[in-house]
Every structure is written in structure tokens, then in C-alpha cells.
Tab-separated table of C-alpha atoms and ligand atoms in Angstrom:
chain	number	residue	atom	x	y	z
R	45	UNK	CA	3.025	7.010	82.750
R	46	UNK	CA	6.138	6.150	85.345
R	47	UNK	CA	7.572	3.090	85.402
R	48	UNK	CA	9.608	1.305	87.916
R	49	UNK	CA	11.931	-2.020	85.845
R	50	UNK	CA	13.501	-4.021	88.830
R	51	UNK	CA	15.670	-5.841	87.496
R	52	UNK	CA	18.327	-4.709	84.018
R	53	UNK	CA	19.125	-8.542	82.326
R	54	UNK	CA	18.122	-9.439	78.738
R	55	UNK	CA	14.053	-8.753	79.639
R	56	UNK	CA	14.726	-5.950	82.479
R	57	UNK	CA	16.926	-3.522	80.322
R	58	UNK	CA	15.285	-3.886	76.329
R	59	UNK	CA	11.813	-3.317	78.541
R	60	UNK	CA	12.575	-0.663	79.817
R	61	UNK	CA	14.370	1.108	76.832
R	62	UNK	CA	11.524	0.335	74.754
R	63	UNK	CA	9.330	1.186	77.018
R	64	UNK	CA	10.975	5.219	77.681
R	65	UNK	CA	11.809	5.046	73.599
R	66	UNK	CA	7.133	5.583	73.276
R	67	UNK	CA	7.236	8.242	76.256
R	68	UNK	CA	6.670	7.012	79.565
R	69	UNK	CA	9.351	7.800	82.132
R	70	UNK	CA	11.073	5.110	83.303
R	71	UNK	CA	13.461	4.151	85.757
R	72	UNK	CA	15.352	0.985	85.923
R	73	UNK	CA	16.674	-0.995	89.350
R	74	UNK	CA	19.683	-3.138	89.871
R	75	UNK	CA	20.780	-4.227	92.762
R	76	UNK	CA	24.279	-4.798	90.982
R	77	UNK	CA	25.411	-1.493	91.222
R	78	UNK	CA	28.425	-1.497	89.180
R	79	UNK	CA	26.096	-2.589	86.406
R	80	UNK	CA	24.008	0.915	87.636
R	81	UNK	CA	26.931	2.699	87.057
R	82	UNK	CA	27.461	1.671	83.369
R	83	UNK	CA	24.139	2.525	82.008
R	84	UNK	CA	24.625	5.515	84.139
R	85	UNK	CA	27.670	7.133	82.108
R	86	UNK	CA	25.799	5.630	78.973
R	87	UNK	CA	27.663	2.001	78.686
R	88	UNK	CA	25.701	-1.295	78.228
R	89	UNK	CA	26.235	-4.619	79.297
R	90	UNK	CA	25.052	-6.932	76.745
R	91	UNK	CA	24.684	-6.484	73.074
R	92	UNK	CA	21.704	-6.152	71.932
R	93	UNK	CA	21.637	-4.809	67.956
R	94	UNK	CA	19.739	-1.424	68.146
R	95	UNK	CA	19.680	-1.438	72.208
R	96	UNK	CA	23.163	0.628	73.109
R	97	UNK	CA	21.258	3.927	70.616
R	98	UNK	CA	18.365	3.642	72.161
R	99	UNK	CA	19.896	3.118	76.002
R	100	UNK	CA	21.921	6.420	74.502
R	101	UNK	CA	18.842	8.324	73.315
R	102	UNK	CA	16.592	7.818	75.888
R	103	UNK	CA	18.832	8.612	78.966
R	104	UNK	CA	19.729	11.766	77.210
R	105	UNK	CA	16.435	12.499	76.729
R	106	UNK	CA	15.231	12.053	80.500
R	107	UNK	CA	12.803	9.825	79.909
R	108	UNK	CA	15.610	6.324	81.254
R	109	UNK	CA	16.824	6.158	84.416
R	110	UNK	CA	18.743	4.351	86.656
R	111	UNK	CA	19.355	3.701	90.372
R	112	UNK	CA	20.366	1.122	92.395
R	113	UNK	CA	17.856	1.089	94.747
R	114	UNK	CA	14.058	-0.495	94.946
R	115	UNK	CA	12.471	2.530	97.270
R	116	UNK	CA	13.319	5.047	95.007
R	117	UNK	CA	12.174	2.770	91.142
R	118	UNK	CA	8.795	1.940	94.187
R	119	UNK	CA	7.563	5.673	95.174
R	120	UNK	CA	8.789	7.299	91.889
R	121	UNK	CA	6.634	4.559	89.711
R	122	UNK	CA	2.600	4.290	89.218
R	123	UNK	CA	4.151	0.828	87.512
R	124	UNK	CA	6.434	-1.763	88.856
R	125	UNK	CA	7.790	-4.571	86.910
R	126	UNK	CA	9.212	-7.241	88.343
R	127	UNK	CA	11.800	-8.814	85.241
R	128	UNK	CA	14.872	-10.327	87.816
R	129	UNK	CA	16.077	-14.141	86.735
R	130	UNK	CA	14.740	-16.688	87.278
R	131	UNK	CA	16.861	-19.575	86.706
R	132	UNK	CA	17.217	-23.403	86.989
R	133	UNK	CA	17.386	-26.114	89.777
R	134	UNK	CA	19.348	-29.038	89.877
R	135	UNK	CA	15.899	-31.082	89.762
R	136	UNK	CA	14.328	-28.776	86.993
R	137	UNK	CA	12.800	-26.611	89.359
R	138	UNK	CA	13.151	-22.939	89.134
R	139	UNK	CA	14.184	-21.011	91.710
R	140	UNK	CA	12.409	-18.177	92.871
R	141	UNK	CA	14.030	-16.846	95.316
R	142	UNK	CA	14.606	-13.651	93.275
R	143	UNK	CA	10.993	-12.888	92.765
R	144	UNK	CA	10.581	-13.495	96.854
R	145	UNK	CA	13.512	-10.580	97.217
R	146	UNK	CA	11.919	-8.193	95.577
R	147	UNK	CA	8.423	-8.976	96.525
R	148	UNK	CA	9.690	-7.872	99.878
R	149	UNK	CA	11.874	-5.219	98.693
R	150	UNK	CA	8.682	-3.698	96.965
R	151	UNK	CA	6.309	-4.883	99.804
R	152	UNK	CA	9.144	-2.740	101.979
R	153	UNK	CA	9.108	0.337	100.242
R	154	UNK	CA	5.893	0.656	99.581
R	155	UNK	CA	2.674	3.779	100.590
R	156	UNK	CA	0.202	4.131	98.324
R	157	UNK	CA	-1.525	1.576	95.279
R	158	UNK	CA	0.880	0.220	93.446
R	159	UNK	CA	0.598	-2.367	90.209
R	160	UNK	CA	2.654	-4.985	90.418
R	161	UNK	CA	3.495	-6.853	87.103
R	162	UNK	CA	5.304	-10.052	86.786
R	163	UNK	CA	7.754	-10.092	83.505
R	164	UNK	CA	10.420	-12.721	84.325
R	165	UNK	CA	8.663	-15.929	83.293
R	166	UNK	CA	7.365	-17.596	86.176
R	167	UNK	CA	5.938	-21.201	87.235
R	168	UNK	CA	2.041	-21.333	86.755
R	169	UNK	CA	0.105	-19.834	90.277
R	170	UNK	CA	3.496	-17.404	91.083
R	171	UNK	CA	1.606	-14.313	90.927
R	172	UNK	CA	-0.678	-15.369	93.916
R	173	UNK	CA	2.686	-16.289	95.774
R	174	UNK	CA	3.877	-12.954	94.768
R	175	UNK	CA	0.649	-10.951	95.908
R	176	UNK	CA	0.116	-13.203	99.352
R	177	UNK	CA	4.229	-11.780	100.040
R	178	UNK	CA	3.499	-8.339	99.938
R	179	UNK	CA	0.943	-8.803	101.529
R	180	UNK	CA	2.421	-10.122	104.197
R	181	UNK	CA	5.481	-7.866	104.960
R	182	UNK	CA	3.767	-4.452	103.309
R	183	UNK	CA	3.987	-2.360	106.994
R	184	UNK	CA	1.694	0.273	105.120
R	185	UNK	CA	-1.632	-1.549	104.721
R	186	UNK	CA	-2.073	-0.287	101.213
R	187	UNK	CA	-3.286	-1.381	97.959
R	188	UNK	CA	-2.016	-2.585	95.168
R	189	UNK	CA	-2.616	-5.561	92.450
R	190	UNK	CA	-0.093	-8.460	90.875
R	191	UNK	CA	-0.514	-9.374	87.122
R	192	UNK	CA	1.574	-11.092	84.713
R	193	UNK	CA	2.353	-9.462	81.926
R	194	UNK	CA	5.065	-12.596	79.702
R	195	UNK	CA	7.721	-11.425	77.612
R	196	UNK	CA	8.465	-13.115	74.157
R	197	UNK	CA	11.189	-11.349	73.124
R	198	UNK	CA	13.676	-13.345	70.994
R	199	UNK	CA	17.508	-12.001	71.814
R	200	UNK	CA	19.501	-11.025	69.175
R	201	UNK	CA	16.003	-9.381	68.403
R	202	UNK	CA	15.139	-8.528	71.710
R	203	UNK	CA	14.569	-4.736	70.613
R	204	UNK	CA	12.648	-5.029	67.125
R	205	UNK	CA	10.595	-7.888	69.257
R	206	UNK	CA	9.185	-5.179	71.853
R	207	UNK	CA	9.307	-2.939	69.420
R	208	UNK	CA	7.080	-4.933	67.271
R	209	UNK	CA	5.247	-7.401	69.033
R	210	UNK	CA	2.246	-10.518	67.843
R	211	UNK	CA	0.372	-9.330	70.556
R	212	UNK	CA	0.792	-8.263	75.041
R	213	UNK	CA	-0.110	-10.894	77.012
R	214	UNK	CA	-1.656	-9.895	79.904
R	215	UNK	CA	-2.466	-11.744	83.440
R	216	UNK	CA	-5.502	-10.047	85.801
R	217	UNK	CA	-9.066	-9.769	85.909
R	218	UNK	CA	-9.243	-5.903	87.600
R	219	UNK	CA	-10.398	-3.122	85.934
R	220	UNK	CA	-7.355	-0.507	87.596
R	221	UNK	CA	-4.123	-3.082	86.204
R	222	UNK	CA	-6.210	-3.042	82.845
R	223	UNK	CA	-6.158	0.384	82.365
R	224	UNK	CA	-2.324	1.051	82.910
R	225	UNK	CA	-1.754	-1.763	81.513
R	226	UNK	CA	-3.873	-0.175	77.647
R	227	UNK	CA	-2.105	2.767	78.164
R	228	UNK	CA	1.632	1.739	78.529
R	229	UNK	CA	0.687	-0.236	75.071
R	230	UNK	CA	-1.002	1.375	73.776
R	231	UNK	CA	1.918	2.829	71.641
R	232	UNK	CA	2.507	-0.268	70.480
R	233	UNK	CA	-0.561	-1.024	68.355
R	234	UNK	CA	-0.629	-4.009	69.324
R	235	UNK	CA	-3.791	-6.320	70.583
R	236	UNK	CA	-3.978	-7.197	73.980
R	237	UNK	CA	-5.039	-10.080	75.541
R	238	UNK	CA	-6.591	-10.491	79.079
R	239	UNK	CA	-6.565	-13.303	80.648
R	240	UNK	CA	-6.348	-14.775	84.746
R	241	UNK	CA	-3.313	-14.291	86.387
R	242	UNK	CA	-2.077	-18.436	85.987
R	243	UNK	CA	-3.619	-18.536	82.327
R	244	UNK	CA	-0.723	-15.803	81.126
R	245	UNK	CA	2.306	-17.720	83.063
R	246	UNK	CA	1.355	-20.789	81.355
R	247	UNK	CA	1.271	-19.282	77.548
R	248	UNK	CA	4.987	-17.723	77.529
R	249	UNK	CA	6.098	-21.805	79.507
R	250	UNK	CA	3.486	-23.598	76.967
R	251	UNK	CA	4.446	-21.182	74.104
R	252	UNK	CA	8.213	-21.552	74.070
R	253	UNK	CA	7.797	-24.989	75.010
R	254	UNK	CA	6.058	-25.581	71.535
R	255	UNK	CA	8.836	-23.328	70.010
R	256	UNK	CA	11.461	-26.208	70.865
R	257	UNK	CA	8.860	-28.455	69.970
R	258	UNK	CA	9.166	-27.528	66.386
R	259	UNK	CA	12.827	-27.144	66.338
R	260	UNK	CA	12.975	-31.699	67.563
R	261	UNK	CA	9.979	-32.459	65.648
R	262	UNK	CA	12.202	-31.059	62.536
R	263	UNK	CA	14.868	-32.082	64.001
R	264	UNK	CA	13.675	-36.001	64.110
R	265	UNK	CA	12.644	-35.106	61.019
R	266	UNK	CA	15.913	-34.518	59.312
R	267	UNK	CA	17.352	-37.558	60.445
R	268	UNK	CA	14.604	-39.472	58.454
R	269	UNK	CA	15.903	-37.518	55.814
R	270	UNK	CA	19.030	-38.654	56.388
R	271	UNK	CA	18.089	-42.062	55.897
R	272	UNK	CA	16.522	-42.292	53.272
R	273	UNK	CA	18.796	-38.905	51.394
R	274	UNK	CA	15.540	-36.127	51.001
R	275	UNK	CA	16.156	-32.652	51.956
R	276	UNK	CA	15.592	-31.689	55.014
R	277	UNK	CA	14.732	-27.594	53.895
R	278	UNK	CA	12.558	-29.067	51.050
R	279	UNK	CA	10.777	-30.731	53.788
R	280	UNK	CA	9.874	-27.345	55.655
R	281	UNK	CA	9.643	-25.238	53.417
R	282	UNK	CA	6.756	-27.475	52.309
R	283	UNK	CA	4.951	-28.974	55.108
R	284	UNK	CA	5.534	-24.911	56.126
R	285	UNK	CA	3.859	-23.274	53.266
R	286	UNK	CA	0.660	-24.827	55.312
R	287	UNK	CA	-1.063	-21.537	57.579
R	288	UNK	CA	-1.812	-24.829	60.295
R	289	UNK	CA	1.993	-25.049	60.664
R	290	UNK	CA	4.180	-22.031	59.445
R	291	UNK	CA	7.745	-22.072	57.886
R	292	UNK	CA	8.963	-20.351	61.214
R	293	UNK	CA	11.547	-22.753	63.876
R	294	UNK	CA	11.194	-25.719	61.556
R	295	UNK	CA	15.448	-24.693	60.882
R	296	UNK	CA	17.169	-28.061	61.735
R	297	UNK	CA	19.765	-27.498	63.669
R	298	UNK	CA	22.761	-28.715	66.017
R	299	UNK	CA	19.888	-28.458	68.661
R	300	UNK	CA	18.925	-25.332	70.229
R	301	UNK	CA	19.737	-23.915	73.152
R	302	UNK	CA	19.836	-20.811	75.899
R	303	UNK	CA	18.505	-19.647	78.478
R	304	UNK	CA	14.886	-19.936	77.634
R	305	UNK	CA	13.876	-23.058	75.719
R	306	UNK	CA	16.192	-25.662	77.934
R	307	UNK	CA	14.937	-23.733	81.066
R	308	UNK	CA	11.825	-23.542	79.815
R	309	UNK	CA	10.664	-26.893	78.828
R	310	UNK	CA	12.583	-28.409	82.397
R	311	UNK	CA	10.568	-26.450	84.250
R	312	UNK	CA	7.245	-27.091	82.703
R	313	UNK	CA	7.989	-30.476	82.816
R	314	UNK	CA	8.273	-30.243	86.220
R	315	UNK	CA	5.820	-27.782	87.187
R	316	UNK	CA	2.844	-30.858	85.067
R	317	UNK	CA	4.917	-33.589	86.946
R	318	UNK	CA	4.085	-31.594	90.850
R	319	UNK	CA	0.469	-31.414	88.764
R	320	UNK	CA	-0.053	-34.860	88.622
R	321	UNK	CA	0.982	-35.361	84.616
R	322	UNK	CA	3.819	-36.407	83.048
R	323	UNK	CA	3.819	-34.211	80.094
R	324	UNK	CA	5.679	-37.388	78.154
R	325	UNK	CA	5.599	-35.204	74.946
R	326	UNK	CA	8.221	-32.585	75.994
R	327	UNK	CA	10.021	-35.448	77.729
R	328	UNK	CA	10.869	-36.518	74.122
R	329	UNK	CA	11.632	-32.919	72.747
R	330	UNK	CA	14.193	-32.461	75.124
R	331	UNK	CA	15.662	-36.540	74.836
R	332	UNK	CA	15.491	-35.526	70.959
R	333	UNK	CA	17.184	-32.475	71.934
R	334	UNK	CA	19.981	-34.598	73.200
R	335	UNK	CA	20.479	-36.753	70.710
R	336	UNK	CA	20.999	-33.834	67.925
R	337	UNK	CA	23.904	-33.303	69.436
R	338	UNK	CA	25.237	-37.261	70.031
R	339	UNK	CA	24.140	-37.610	66.447
R	340	UNK	CA	26.555	-34.379	64.694
R	341	UNK	CA	29.525	-35.143	66.736
R	342	UNK	CA	29.195	-38.774	65.857
R	343	UNK	CA	29.524	-37.488	62.181
R	344	UNK	CA	32.484	-35.620	63.149
R	345	UNK	CA	34.018	-38.881	64.744
R	346	UNK	CA	32.852	-41.776	62.504
R	347	UNK	CA	34.863	-38.779	59.822
R	348	UNK	CA	38.129	-37.738	61.485
R	349	UNK	CA	38.030	-40.829	62.832
R	350	UNK	CA	40.487	-40.153	65.859
R	351	UNK	CA	40.075	-36.708	67.417
R	352	UNK	CA	43.192	-36.879	70.030
R	353	UNK	CA	45.639	-34.479	67.665
R	354	UNK	CA	43.929	-32.906	65.321
R	355	UNK	CA	43.030	-29.010	65.094
R	356	UNK	CA	39.252	-28.108	64.473
R	357	UNK	CA	37.982	-24.831	63.592
R	358	UNK	CA	34.651	-24.118	65.183
R	359	UNK	CA	32.266	-20.973	63.268
R	360	UNK	CA	29.691	-20.118	66.522
R	361	UNK	CA	30.431	-19.760	70.450
R	362	UNK	CA	26.917	-18.200	70.403
R	363	UNK	CA	23.687	-19.861	70.808
R	364	UNK	CA	22.239	-17.809	67.990
R	365	UNK	CA	23.127	-15.061	65.329
R	366	UNK	CA	23.238	-11.911	66.310
R	367	UNK	CA	23.579	-12.037	70.509
R	368	UNK	CA	26.864	-12.121	72.818
R	369	UNK	CA	25.027	-15.048	75.052
R	370	UNK	CA	26.567	-17.914	75.602
R	371	UNK	CA	24.471	-19.976	77.630
R	372	UNK	CA	23.255	-22.899	77.214
R	373	UNK	CA	25.056	-22.608	73.522
R	374	UNK	CA	25.417	-24.957	71.741
R	375	UNK	CA	28.388	-23.857	70.070
R	376	UNK	CA	30.032	-24.486	73.430
R	377	UNK	CA	28.680	-27.454	74.243
R	378	UNK	CA	30.352	-28.698	70.469
R	379	UNK	CA	33.969	-27.177	71.697
R	380	UNK	CA	33.616	-28.551	75.440
R	381	UNK	CA	32.823	-32.209	73.451
R	382	UNK	CA	35.652	-31.792	70.745
R	383	UNK	CA	38.976	-31.036	73.415
R	384	UNK	CA	37.497	-34.056	75.817
R	385	UNK	CA	38.270	-36.158	72.822
R	386	UNK	CA	41.693	-34.164	72.945
R	387	UNK	CA	40.922	-32.191	69.311
R	388	UNK	CA	42.488	-28.583	70.147
R	389	UNK	CA	40.566	-25.698	68.506
R	390	UNK	CA	40.670	-22.721	67.294
R	391	UNK	CA	37.798	-21.039	67.234
R	392	UNK	CA	35.926	-17.451	66.055
R	393	UNK	CA	32.484	-15.926	66.819
R	394	UNK	CA	31.513	-11.989	66.097
R	395	UNK	CA	30.189	-11.277	69.299
R	396	UNK	CA	31.167	-14.086	71.831
R	397	UNK	CA	34.235	-14.737	71.801
R	398	UNK	CA	34.802	-12.457	75.641
R	399	UNK	CA	31.763	-14.360	77.384
R	400	UNK	CA	32.995	-17.433	75.928
R	401	UNK	CA	36.341	-17.357	77.517
R	402	UNK	CA	34.910	-17.426	80.887
R	403	UNK	CA	33.176	-20.972	79.939
R	404	UNK	CA	35.946	-22.861	77.919
R	405	UNK	CA	39.439	-23.383	79.488
R	406	UNK	CA	42.765	-21.662	78.659
R	407	UNK	CA	44.418	-24.581	76.525
R	408	UNK	CA	43.754	-25.691	74.042
R	409	UNK	CA	41.433	-23.332	72.673
R	410	UNK	CA	42.990	-20.037	70.107
R	411	UNK	CA	40.093	-17.733	69.919
R	412	UNK	CA	40.733	-16.491	66.140
R	413	UNK	CA	39.634	-12.688	65.060
R	414	UNK	CA	39.952	-13.057	61.014
R	415	UNK	CA	36.942	-15.998	60.409
R	416	UNK	CA	38.708	-16.218	56.686
R	417	UNK	CA	41.463	-17.005	58.826
R	418	UNK	CA	40.138	-19.943	61.315
R	419	UNK	CA	40.328	-22.884	59.172
R	420	UNK	CA	44.774	-22.859	58.975
R	421	UNK	CA	45.781	-25.839	59.260
R	422	UNK	CA	42.562	-27.592	60.295
R	423	UNK	CA	41.560	-31.402	59.471
R	424	UNK	CA	38.262	-29.577	60.006
R	425	UNK	CA	35.797	-26.870	60.378
R	426	UNK	CA	32.523	-26.566	62.148
R	427	UNK	CA	30.162	-24.473	61.852
R	428	UNK	CA	27.652	-24.256	64.673
R	429	UNK	CA	26.453	-20.557	65.520
R	430	UNK	CA	23.882	-19.298	62.378
R	431	UNK	CA	25.293	-15.952	62.419
R	432	UNK	CA	24.978	-14.852	58.519
R	433	UNK	CA	27.834	-13.192	58.491
R	434	UNK	CA	29.037	-16.786	58.118
R	435	UNK	CA	27.462	-17.425	54.803
R	436	UNK	CA	30.493	-15.087	53.351
R	437	UNK	CA	32.827	-16.870	54.888
R	438	UNK	CA	35.656	-17.586	52.138
R	439	UNK	CA	35.381	-20.257	50.816
R	440	UNK	CA	38.421	-21.201	48.613
R	441	UNK	CA	40.774	-19.092	50.799
R	442	UNK	CA	39.197	-21.799	53.977
R	443	UNK	CA	39.610	-25.275	51.368
R	444	UNK	CA	43.538	-24.079	50.640
R	445	UNK	CA	44.172	-22.964	54.191
R	446	UNK	CA	42.837	-27.040	55.731
R	447	UNK	CA	45.204	-30.223	55.652
R	448	UNK	CA	42.008	-31.626	54.387
R	449	UNK	CA	38.742	-29.748	52.661
R	450	UNK	CA	35.565	-31.262	55.364
R	451	UNK	CA	33.247	-29.101	56.960
R	452	UNK	CA	30.337	-29.825	59.668
R	453	UNK	CA	27.404	-27.443	58.793
R	454	UNK	CA	25.905	-27.911	62.346
R	455	UNK	CA	23.276	-25.127	61.056
R	456	UNK	CA	23.205	-25.016	57.596
R	457	UNK	CA	23.658	-22.480	55.871
R	458	UNK	CA	25.681	-23.557	52.851
R	459	UNK	CA	24.484	-25.289	49.689
R	460	UNK	CA	26.339	-28.146	49.922
R	461	UNK	CA	26.073	-28.793	45.482
R	462	UNK	CA	28.589	-25.101	45.780
R	463	UNK	CA	30.443	-27.031	48.733
R	464	UNK	CA	30.563	-30.066	46.635
R	465	UNK	CA	31.968	-28.165	43.369
R	466	UNK	CA	34.431	-26.641	45.605
R	467	UNK	CA	35.449	-29.774	46.652
R	468	UNK	CA	34.745	-30.281	50.315
R	469	UNK	CA	33.992	-33.415	51.878
R	470	UNK	CA	30.262	-31.096	53.427
R	471	UNK	CA	27.913	-32.391	55.513
R	472	UNK	CA	25.045	-31.112	57.004
R	473	UNK	CA	21.890	-31.804	58.907
R	474	UNK	CA	19.008	-33.697	57.075
R	475	UNK	CA	20.184	-32.952	53.608
Q	542	LIG	C1	13.358	-17.192	72.754
Q	542	LIG	C2	11.425	-17.296	72.027
Q	542	LIG	O1	11.835	-17.181	70.769
Q	542	LIG	C3	11.558	-16.279	72.713
Q	542	LIG	O2	10.473	-15.706	72.199
Q	542	LIG	C4	11.411	-16.282	74.117
Q	542	LIG	O3	11.215	-15.315	74.320
Q	542	LIG	C5	12.302	-16.678	74.824
Q	542	LIG	O4	13.341	-18.461	73.908
Q	542	LIG	P1	15.665	-17.134	72.452
Q	542	LIG	O5	16.141	-18.147	73.308
Q	542	LIG	O6	16.196	-15.711	72.599
Q	542	LIG	O7	14.145	-17.278	72.305
Q	542	LIG	O8	16.288	-17.750	71.616
Q	542	LIG	P2	15.476	-18.369	69.868
Q	542	LIG	O9	15.540	-17.402	69.069
Q	542	LIG	O10	13.687	-18.640	69.958
Q	542	LIG	O11	16.189	-19.863	70.108
Q	542	LIG	C6	16.892	-20.701	71.121
Q	542	LIG	C7	17.132	-21.292	70.433
Q	542	LIG	O12	16.772	-22.330	68.962
Q	542	LIG	C8	19.219	-21.017	69.349
Q	542	LIG	O13	20.022	-21.992	69.855
Q	542	LIG	C9	18.083	-21.456	68.147
Q	542	LIG	O14	19.701	-21.428	67.248
Q	542	LIG	C10	17.400	-21.908	68.230
Q	542	LIG	N1	16.702	-22.587	67.094
Q	542	LIG	C11	15.474	-21.691	66.303
Q	542	LIG	C12	16.992	-23.895	65.978
Q	542	LIG	O15	17.346	-24.580	65.685
Q	542	LIG	N2	16.034	-23.783	65.124
Q	542	LIG	C13	15.069	-23.389	64.487
Q	542	LIG	O16	14.399	-22.657	63.258
Q	542	LIG	C14	15.017	-21.690	65.098
């Protein structure tokens, strides 16, 4: 199948590469010419495990191409995926201007039947608008179908998730696009669920909001654990073994972040409001997430009392493990709030230090390349991202390098009993 992917962000680039990997002919379009040049030369703009090798291989084998011209992408393909950003607006609504722009560009370039697939996360009923827009601007007056195919990949596991999907959701009731999508996804061996277009769009927002709800739920339970001396991990295991609940996404933390959950929650709440339904449950999910960060920072200030002139080490800047993405990262928020209180920071992240520099002030932050050296001269150490390598931290060296061995673990990476034995004052979440 000849496929165009418009937008080479996390979703677009990984989707295009995986489609090429299974044998399709893919042309990825991006309006950022510098990015297109970088990709054409074998470089990639993001860190995502396994992606660089896969891009290089498929470019070399001629199945993956890049261009800055939407017209070229449209002309060379039968199916066009839209994977451009849908960033949040101040009032929680979604900025759909990139989608609308692309719809017009596709319409202008179309000279024959195309399947236009929306992969970006969008509010319900966006597909209908895209179809109206294409119809209005298509001079050649050709036939087309607009369908929805939401993406469920997690950053840091994007290639793995895309190559082994739980399910493929396709929103269309027409036979022609159904056949095209069956052909595209056949090599992935996953069940395909066909729905109407509005349901497919809703599935994405409902899924992300549900997962965010799971995290806020366990974080609320963690607060009760802290008040009673219970252990949230044991509670999570105990409830998670019920297949109706499941253990995944029940890891208590300093709160969820990233470019999806916070944005998608706000958007879903806003859409519901507009449709006349007050989604109070999801508003509470947001509130619990904000409180979780406050409660974590309070633990630090309750212990250290005054933060002014204290040095605090921070392990982790990315919003989660295996990524260099710092958008809406709880770790960055921790840093910003500690800095505001007058602390100076020594920070480390295996992949996200460069991107963090764009968000953190130059003054008061020292970037440390070696995680075992972060704690030098620190009054406290904070674990803010669940990078598995942090578990290999040289704890004895860390303890001895600090003015006092005080560790705040926002990701429950270490064992409380072991930490106590090593002489740390150790505070984690819900344990
Ligand atoms: C999410 C969805 O999982 C994915 O299906 C969708 O396509 C995009 O949004 P992503 O934002 O990449 O993916 O990250 P995810 O792994 O879901 O984690 C989101 C946030 O929740 C991170 O900050 C993570 O640290 C946090 N989290 C996750 C927890 O605090 N506890 C958990 O148990 C799981």
C-alpha cells in the first residue's frame, strides 16, 4: 500500500516507520524543512528506543521517504494519515488549526480518490469537520473518505506498542476504507474494531482519561496508606490481581504528566461541558493529580523546613522513563517549584537534559552527567522519573556524599527497609 503520513512527531514518525517495516511504501511529510533534511540524512529528532535503527533500515531499503511537500505526499499515496499536533488552548479546548490547514492542503492536492485517516487525537466530531473542509476546498471534485484511526502508543515504548498493538480502532462505516485499513494492518496480527467515526474519536479520549483515572485512584489510595501505615504497592497488587481491574497503571507516583494525559483530560472535560455533561469525575482526577504534586513537595518542605540555600539533587527530568520528552513533566515541575523556594539543584537524566535546559532557568541548576555524582554536597535527593537505571544507583556512595542522607522517592523505585538499613531517611509514596 502507498501511504503518506503528514506530521513527523512521535506518532507520525513511529507510525510511518513501522508501516514501512512491514513492507508498505511510506512517504512522511513535515512542513519543517530542517527536520525533513535531518530525517533524509538518517538522523532522528527524538529519542525512542529502536526507532533510529528502524528508520535507517527502511530508508536504505527504499520503503521510507521524507518530503516537505504535502502535494508530493498526496500524489504518491492512496491512504493519507494526518498525524499533526493538536495542542491544548488556554481554556482546555484543543487547537485544531493544524488539522484544518492539512485538510485544506490535502484538498488542494487531490486529483483522485483518497482515504484520509485522522490519527491525531481530536475531539469527537472532528472527522466530520475534516470531511466538510476537504469537500469545500477540493477543486478537482474527487471522491474521498475521511476516517478515524486513533493511536494508543506510549512514548518510550512506541515501536514496541506499534508493532504489537492490543487492538486497532477504525472509525468508518464505508467499505472501501475498511478494505484499505485491513490491508495496511494485516501484518500486525491484531484485532481490528470497526466503529462509526464519532465512536472511534471518543475511544481515544475515553481510554486516556480512564488510564489517568487509574493513576489518580491509586494516588488517592496512597494518601490513605500514608495515613494508616499500609503499603500502596501491596494494595495495588491485591486489587490488580482481579482481572476486572488489572495491575497496570496502578503505580503510585508524584502524579502523571506528558503531552497526552493532561491535555486529553482537559479536552474531554471541555468537550463534555460543551455537550451539556459535567464530567465531575474527570475534574476530580485532575484535582487529585495536582494535589499529589503538592503533597510530594510538602514532604520535602516539612522535612527540610527552609529550602533557601539548600542544595537538592534531582534524578529524572523526563515525564517518564525511556524518553527525552519533558513536556508537562512532573519532574520539571518539581525542579521549578524547588527553585522558586530558593533551592539550588543538581540534576541528572539519562536522555532529557538537553530538552530540560529549554524549560529550566540557567541559574541555580547544575547538570550532572554521572548519576552517582548527583548527590555530592546535597541536603536531599529526589527521584522524579521512573528510569529503571536509577535502581542501580550507588547508594553507599550517594549516602556518604550528602550532607544528610535524605531521599524523597516520587516513583517508589527503592525498597524502604533496605534504604533504612543503609542509613537513609527515606520517604516514598504511600508506603
Ligand atoms: C499515554 C497512553 O498510555 C497512550 O496509550 C497514549 O497513546 C498516549 O498517552 P504516554 O503519555 O506516552 O502514553 O505515557 P504513559 O506511559 O501512559 O504515562 C503517562 C504518565 O503517567 C507518565 O508521567 C507516567 O510516569 C505516569 N504513570 C504511568 C504513573 O504515574 N503511574 C502509572 O502507573 C503509569
